[in-house]
Amino acid sequence: MKKTISFKGKPVTVEDIVKVGDVFPTFKAVTKELADFNLEDYKGKVVVINAFPSVDTGICALQTIRFNKEVKNYNDLVVITISKDLPFALGRFCADKGIENAITVSDYKYRDFENNAGGLIEELGLLARLVYVVDREGVVRHKELCEEVGSEPNYEAALEVVKKLL
């Protein structure tokens, strides 16, 4: 289903596929070390999937830093950040900002995330700002698609669901 959100106040279109209650589709991506990543490797854990347009923007950087900080407070929680950034940019950002807890991956090569889960802003070719919380069985228990791409997600709402699942 297509949904209209805004980017800098202008309407843009996002393919909105995954809903709360759905099993989150598996996807393949590329890590900052250029290795393949597969979501299936994290079955049995609670997963926060943190999608955004680019780590080279302020809000995306804040979002990545915040979830990286939060993940260390919980056992059996995995935070996966995903964007269309090249792995080199992700590696540089993670090194500069000390991102060691979150798994940072790129959808640039396989496009599995955008094809299986949606979230692609059609007009920009970038991912929208999305946060999913997925339980140990792979079921989506929380979803936030930010109505304005330049707005931060509601971290507390996602973390409340994480606490309940752990």
PDB file of C-alpha atoms in Angstrom:
ATOM      1  CA  MET A   1       0.000   0.000   0.000  1.00  0.00           C
ATOM      2  CA  LYS A   2       1.340   3.440  -0.857  1.00  0.00           C
ATOM      3  CA  LYS A   3       1.347   6.118   1.798  1.00  0.00           C
ATOM      4  CA  THR A   4       2.038   9.843   1.589  1.00  0.00           C
ATOM      5  CA  ILE A   5       4.434  11.344   4.129  1.00  0.00           C
ATOM      6  CA  SER A   6       6.453  14.553   3.899  1.00  0.00           C
ATOM      7  CA  PHE A   7      10.076  15.425   3.281  1.00  0.00           C
ATOM      8  CA  LYS A   8      10.922  19.008   4.254  1.00  0.00           C
ATOM      9  CA  GLY A   9       7.209  19.755   4.132  1.00  0.00           C
ATOM     10  CA  LYS A  10       6.664  18.392   0.615  1.00  0.00           C
ATOM     11  CA  PRO A  11       4.599  15.250   0.010  1.00  0.00           C
ATOM     12  CA  VAL A  12       6.474  12.081  -0.939  1.00  0.00           C
ATOM     13  CA  THR A  13       5.300   8.515  -1.513  1.00  0.00           C
ATOM     14  CA  VAL A  14       6.381   5.468   0.495  1.00  0.00           C
ATOM     15  CA  GLU A  15       5.540   1.827  -0.103  1.00  0.00           C
ATOM     16  CA  ASP A  16       4.141   0.737   3.279  1.00  0.00           C
ATOM     17  CA  ILE A  17       4.146  -3.082   3.323  1.00  0.00           C
ATOM     18  CA  VAL A  18       4.764  -4.410   6.848  1.00  0.00           C
ATOM     19  CA  LYS A  19       2.144  -3.935   9.561  1.00  0.00           C
ATOM     20  CA  VAL A  20       2.014  -4.662  13.295  1.00  0.00           C
ATOM     21  CA  GLY A  21       1.143  -8.339  13.670  1.00  0.00           C
ATOM     22  CA  ASP A  22       2.907  -9.392  10.449  1.00  0.00           C
ATOM     23  CA  VAL A  23       5.943 -11.635  10.424  1.00  0.00           C
ATOM     24  CA  PHE A  24       8.773  -9.336   9.434  1.00  0.00           C
ATOM     25  CA  PRO A  25      10.170 -10.455   6.076  1.00  0.00           C
ATOM     26  CA  THR A  26      13.744 -11.614   5.970  1.00  0.00           C
ATOM     27  CA  PHE A  27      16.184  -9.478   4.055  1.00  0.00           C
ATOM     28  CA  LYS A  28      19.792  -9.557   2.967  1.00  0.00           C
ATOM     29  CA  ALA A  29      21.998  -6.452   3.173  1.00  0.00           C
ATOM     30  CA  VAL A  30      25.675  -5.490   3.301  1.00  0.00           C
ATOM     31  CA  THR A  31      27.599  -4.657   6.497  1.00  0.00           C
ATOM     32  CA  LYS A  32      30.061  -1.810   6.826  1.00  0.00           C
ATOM     33  CA  GLU A  33      32.797  -4.457   6.437  1.00  0.00           C
ATOM     34  CA  LEU A  34      31.292  -5.438   3.026  1.00  0.00           C
ATOM     35  CA  ALA A  35      30.080  -8.795   4.365  1.00  0.00           C
ATOM     36  CA  ASP A  36      26.610 -10.141   3.731  1.00  0.00           C
ATOM     37  CA  PHE A  37      24.026  -9.682   6.477  1.00  0.00           C
ATOM     38  CA  ASN A  38      20.897 -11.792   6.767  1.00  0.00           C
ATOM     39  CA  LEU A  39      18.089 -11.021   9.219  1.00  0.00           C
ATOM     40  CA  GLU A  40      17.432 -14.756   9.617  1.00  0.00           C
ATOM     41  CA  ASP A  41      20.665 -14.995  11.635  1.00  0.00           C
ATOM     42  CA  TYR A  42      18.901 -13.177  14.502  1.00  0.00           C
ATOM     43  CA  LYS A  43      15.857 -15.416  14.930  1.00  0.00           C
ATOM     44  CA  GLY A  44      15.071 -15.977  18.579  1.00  0.00           C
ATOM     45  CA  LYS A  45      16.119 -12.469  19.612  1.00  0.00           C
ATOM     46  CA  VAL A  46      14.138  -9.292  20.020  1.00  0.00           C
ATOM     47  CA  VAL A  47      15.114  -7.007  17.143  1.00  0.00           C
ATOM     48  CA  VAL A  48      14.769  -3.263  16.643  1.00  0.00           C
ATOM     49  CA  ILE A  49      14.979  -2.388  12.959  1.00  0.00           C
ATOM     50  CA  ASN A  50      15.933   1.232  12.589  1.00  0.00           C
ATOM     51  CA  ALA A  51      15.639   2.527   8.995  1.00  0.00           C
ATOM     52  CA  PHE A  52      16.472   6.035   7.810  1.00  0.00           C
ATOM     53  CA  PRO A  53      17.600   7.984   4.730  1.00  0.00           C
ATOM     54  CA  SER A  54      21.314   8.625   5.474  1.00  0.00           C
ATOM     55  CA  VAL A  55      23.757   8.704   8.379  1.00  0.00           C
ATOM     56  CA  ASP A  56      25.125  11.913   6.898  1.00  0.00           C
ATOM     57  CA  THR A  57      22.107  13.877   8.123  1.00  0.00           C
ATOM     58  CA  GLY A  58      21.567  15.149  11.655  1.00  0.00           C
ATOM     59  CA  ILE A  59      18.391  13.300  12.639  1.00  0.00           C
ATOM     60  CA  CYS A  60      19.601   9.992  11.175  1.00  0.00           C
ATOM     61  CA  ALA A  61      22.839  10.347  13.111  1.00  0.00           C
ATOM     62  CA  LEU A  62      20.932  11.076  16.342  1.00  0.00           C
ATOM     63  CA  GLN A  63      18.651   8.096  15.738  1.00  0.00           C
ATOM     64  CA  THR A  64      21.598   5.745  15.207  1.00  0.00           C
ATOM     65  CA  ILE A  65      23.485   7.060  18.233  1.00  0.00           C
ATOM     66  CA  ARG A  66      20.408   6.788  20.470  1.00  0.00           C
ATOM     67  CA  PHE A  67      19.584   3.195  19.542  1.00  0.00           C
ATOM     68  CA  ASN A  68      23.271   2.219  19.790  1.00  0.00           C
ATOM     69  CA  LYS A  69      23.293   3.568  23.348  1.00  0.00           C
ATOM     70  CA  GLU A  70      20.027   1.860  24.296  1.00  0.00           C
ATOM     71  CA  VAL A  71      20.939  -1.625  23.036  1.00  0.00           C
ATOM     72  CA  LYS A  72      23.715  -2.067  25.591  1.00  0.00           C
ATOM     73  CA  ASN A  73      21.117  -1.891  28.377  1.00  0.00           C
ATOM     74  CA  TYR A  74      19.387  -5.119  27.339  1.00  0.00           C
ATOM     75  CA  ASN A  75      20.339  -8.743  26.873  1.00  0.00           C
ATOM     76  CA  ASP A  76      18.924 -10.586  23.850  1.00  0.00           C
ATOM     77  CA  LEU A  77      18.217  -7.331  22.006  1.00  0.00           C
ATOM     78  CA  VAL A  78      19.675  -6.625  18.581  1.00  0.00           C
ATOM     79  CA  VAL A  79      19.449  -3.220  16.923  1.00  0.00           C
ATOM     80  CA  ILE A  80      19.851  -3.196  13.163  1.00  0.00           C
ATOM     81  CA  THR A  81      20.221   0.161  11.469  1.00  0.00           C
ATOM     82  CA  ILE A  82      19.626   0.223   7.741  1.00  0.00           C
ATOM     83  CA  SER A  83      19.899   2.852   5.038  1.00  0.00           C
ATOM     84  CA  LYS A  84      20.954   3.191   1.414  1.00  0.00           C
ATOM     85  CA  ASP A  85      24.323   4.643   2.488  1.00  0.00           C
ATOM     86  CA  LEU A  86      27.346   2.902   1.042  1.00  0.00           C
ATOM     87  CA  PRO A  87      29.146   0.603   3.496  1.00  0.00           C
ATOM     88  CA  PHE A  88      32.157   2.944   3.440  1.00  0.00           C
ATOM     89  CA  ALA A  89      30.074   5.863   4.728  1.00  0.00           C
ATOM     90  CA  LEU A  90      28.516   3.621   7.390  1.00  0.00           C
ATOM     91  CA  GLY A  91      31.963   2.440   8.485  1.00  0.00           C
ATOM     92  CA  ARG A  92      33.284   5.992   8.709  1.00  0.00           C
ATOM     93  CA  PHE A  93      30.242   7.162  10.669  1.00  0.00           C
ATOM     94  CA  CYS A  94      30.376   4.224  13.097  1.00  0.00           C
ATOM     95  CA  ALA A  95      34.094   4.756  13.697  1.00  0.00           C
ATOM     96  CA  ASP A  96      33.659   8.509  14.234  1.00  0.00           C
ATOM     97  CA  LYS A  97      30.682   8.130  16.597  1.00  0.00           C
ATOM     98  CA  GLY A  98      31.706   4.955  18.455  1.00  0.00           C
ATOM     99  CA  ILE A  99      28.789   2.878  17.149  1.00  0.00           C
ATOM    100  CA  GLU A 100      29.695  -0.556  18.503  1.00  0.00           C
ATOM    101  CA  ASN A 101      26.419  -2.071  19.716  1.00  0.00           C
ATOM    102  CA  ALA A 102      24.081  -1.582  16.771  1.00  0.00           C
ATOM    103  CA  ILE A 103      24.553  -3.579  13.584  1.00  0.00           C
ATOM    104  CA  THR A 104      24.744  -1.120  10.710  1.00  0.00           C
ATOM    105  CA  VAL A 105      23.852  -2.368   7.225  1.00  0.00           C
ATOM    106  CA  SER A 106      23.191  -1.012   3.747  1.00  0.00           C
ATOM    107  CA  ASP A 107      20.350  -1.839   1.368  1.00  0.00           C
ATOM    108  CA  TYR A 108      22.255  -0.413  -1.615  1.00  0.00           C
ATOM    109  CA  LYS A 109      23.233  -3.734  -3.230  1.00  0.00           C
ATOM    110  CA  TYR A 110      20.442  -6.279  -2.784  1.00  0.00           C
ATOM    111  CA  ARG A 111      17.537  -3.882  -2.179  1.00  0.00           C
ATOM    112  CA  ASP A 112      15.917  -6.683  -0.176  1.00  0.00           C
ATOM    113  CA  PHE A 113      14.734  -4.373   2.581  1.00  0.00           C
ATOM    114  CA  GLU A 114      12.949  -2.002   0.223  1.00  0.00           C
ATOM    115  CA  ASN A 115      11.538  -4.875  -1.858  1.00  0.00           C
ATOM    116  CA  ASN A 116      10.451  -7.110   1.033  1.00  0.00           C
ATOM    117  CA  ALA A 117       9.580  -4.616   3.790  1.00  0.00           C
ATOM    118  CA  GLY A 118       8.968  -1.407   1.871  1.00  0.00           C
ATOM    119  CA  GLY A 119       9.939   1.990   3.159  1.00  0.00           C
ATOM    120  CA  LEU A 120      11.435   3.355  -0.056  1.00  0.00           C
ATOM    121  CA  ILE A 121      10.659   7.014  -0.713  1.00  0.00           C
ATOM    122  CA  GLU A 122       9.877   6.807  -4.417  1.00  0.00           C
ATOM    123  CA  GLU A 123      10.786  10.395  -5.256  1.00  0.00           C
ATOM    124  CA  LEU A 124      14.188  10.250  -3.519  1.00  0.00           C
ATOM    125  CA  GLY A 125      15.321   6.634  -3.800  1.00  0.00           C
ATOM    126  CA  LEU A 126      16.070   6.674  -0.058  1.00  0.00           C
ATOM    127  CA  LEU A 127      14.537   4.802   2.849  1.00  0.00           C
ATOM    128  CA  ALA A 128      11.985   6.539   5.031  1.00  0.00           C
ATOM    129  CA  ARG A 129      12.446   6.932   8.771  1.00  0.00           C
ATOM    130  CA  LEU A 130      10.981   3.717  10.188  1.00  0.00           C
ATOM    131  CA  VAL A 131      11.306   1.857  13.478  1.00  0.00           C
ATOM    132  CA  TYR A 132      10.086  -1.698  13.966  1.00  0.00           C
ATOM    133  CA  VAL A 133      10.253  -3.837  17.090  1.00  0.00           C
ATOM    134  CA  VAL A 134      10.152  -7.529  16.238  1.00  0.00           C
ATOM    135  CA  ASP A 135       9.617 -10.251  18.856  1.00  0.00           C
ATOM    136  CA  ARG A 136      11.561 -13.514  19.223  1.00  0.00           C
ATOM    137  CA  GLU A 137       9.182 -15.263  16.796  1.00  0.00           C
ATOM    138  CA  GLY A 138       9.712 -12.590  14.128  1.00  0.00           C
ATOM    139  CA  VAL A 139       6.346 -10.857  14.606  1.00  0.00           C
ATOM    140  CA  VAL A 140       6.185  -7.056  14.385  1.00  0.00           C
ATOM    141  CA  ARG A 141       4.993  -5.703  17.743  1.00  0.00           C
ATOM    142  CA  HIS A 142       5.662  -2.004  17.111  1.00  0.00           C
ATOM    143  CA  LYS A 143       5.978   0.105  13.995  1.00  0.00           C
ATOM    144  CA  GLU A 144       6.529   3.791  13.466  1.00  0.00           C
ATOM    145  CA  LEU A 145       6.716   5.378  10.034  1.00  0.00           C
ATOM    146  CA  CYS A 146       7.538   9.012  10.709  1.00  0.00           C
ATOM    147  CA  GLU A 147       5.055  11.272   8.948  1.00  0.00           C
ATOM    148  CA  GLU A 148       7.807  13.877   8.411  1.00  0.00           C
ATOM    149  CA  VAL A 149      11.143  12.398   7.363  1.00  0.00           C
ATOM    150  CA  GLY A 150      12.984  15.140   9.264  1.00  0.00           C
ATOM    151  CA  SER A 151      11.371  14.221  12.610  1.00  0.00           C
ATOM    152  CA  GLU A 152      12.885  11.899  15.184  1.00  0.00           C
ATOM    153  CA  PRO A 153      10.997   8.712  15.984  1.00  0.00           C
ATOM    154  CA  ASN A 154       9.365   8.149  19.356  1.00  0.00           C
ATOM    155  CA  TYR A 155      12.227   6.240  20.982  1.00  0.00           C
ATOM    156  CA  GLU A 156      10.359   5.770  24.244  1.00  0.00           C
ATOM    157  CA  ALA A 157       7.401   4.050  22.555  1.00  0.00           C
ATOM    158  CA  ALA A 158       9.711   1.561  20.837  1.00  0.00           C
ATOM    159  CA  LEU A 159      11.714   0.963  24.014  1.00  0.00           C
ATOM    160  CA  GLU A 160       8.557   0.330  26.058  1.00  0.00           C
ATOM    161  CA  VAL A 161       7.673  -2.493  23.672  1.00  0.00           C
ATOM    162  CA  VAL A 162      11.242  -3.815  23.903  1.00  0.00           C
ATOM    163  CA  LYS A 163      11.005  -3.890  27.717  1.00  0.00           C
ATOM    164  CA  LYS A 164       7.752  -5.864  27.554  1.00  0.00           C
ATOM    165  CA  LEU A 165       9.244  -8.401  25.144  1.00  0.00           C
ATOM    166  CA  LEU A 166      12.397  -8.943  27.181  1.00  0.00           C
TER     167      LEU A 166
END
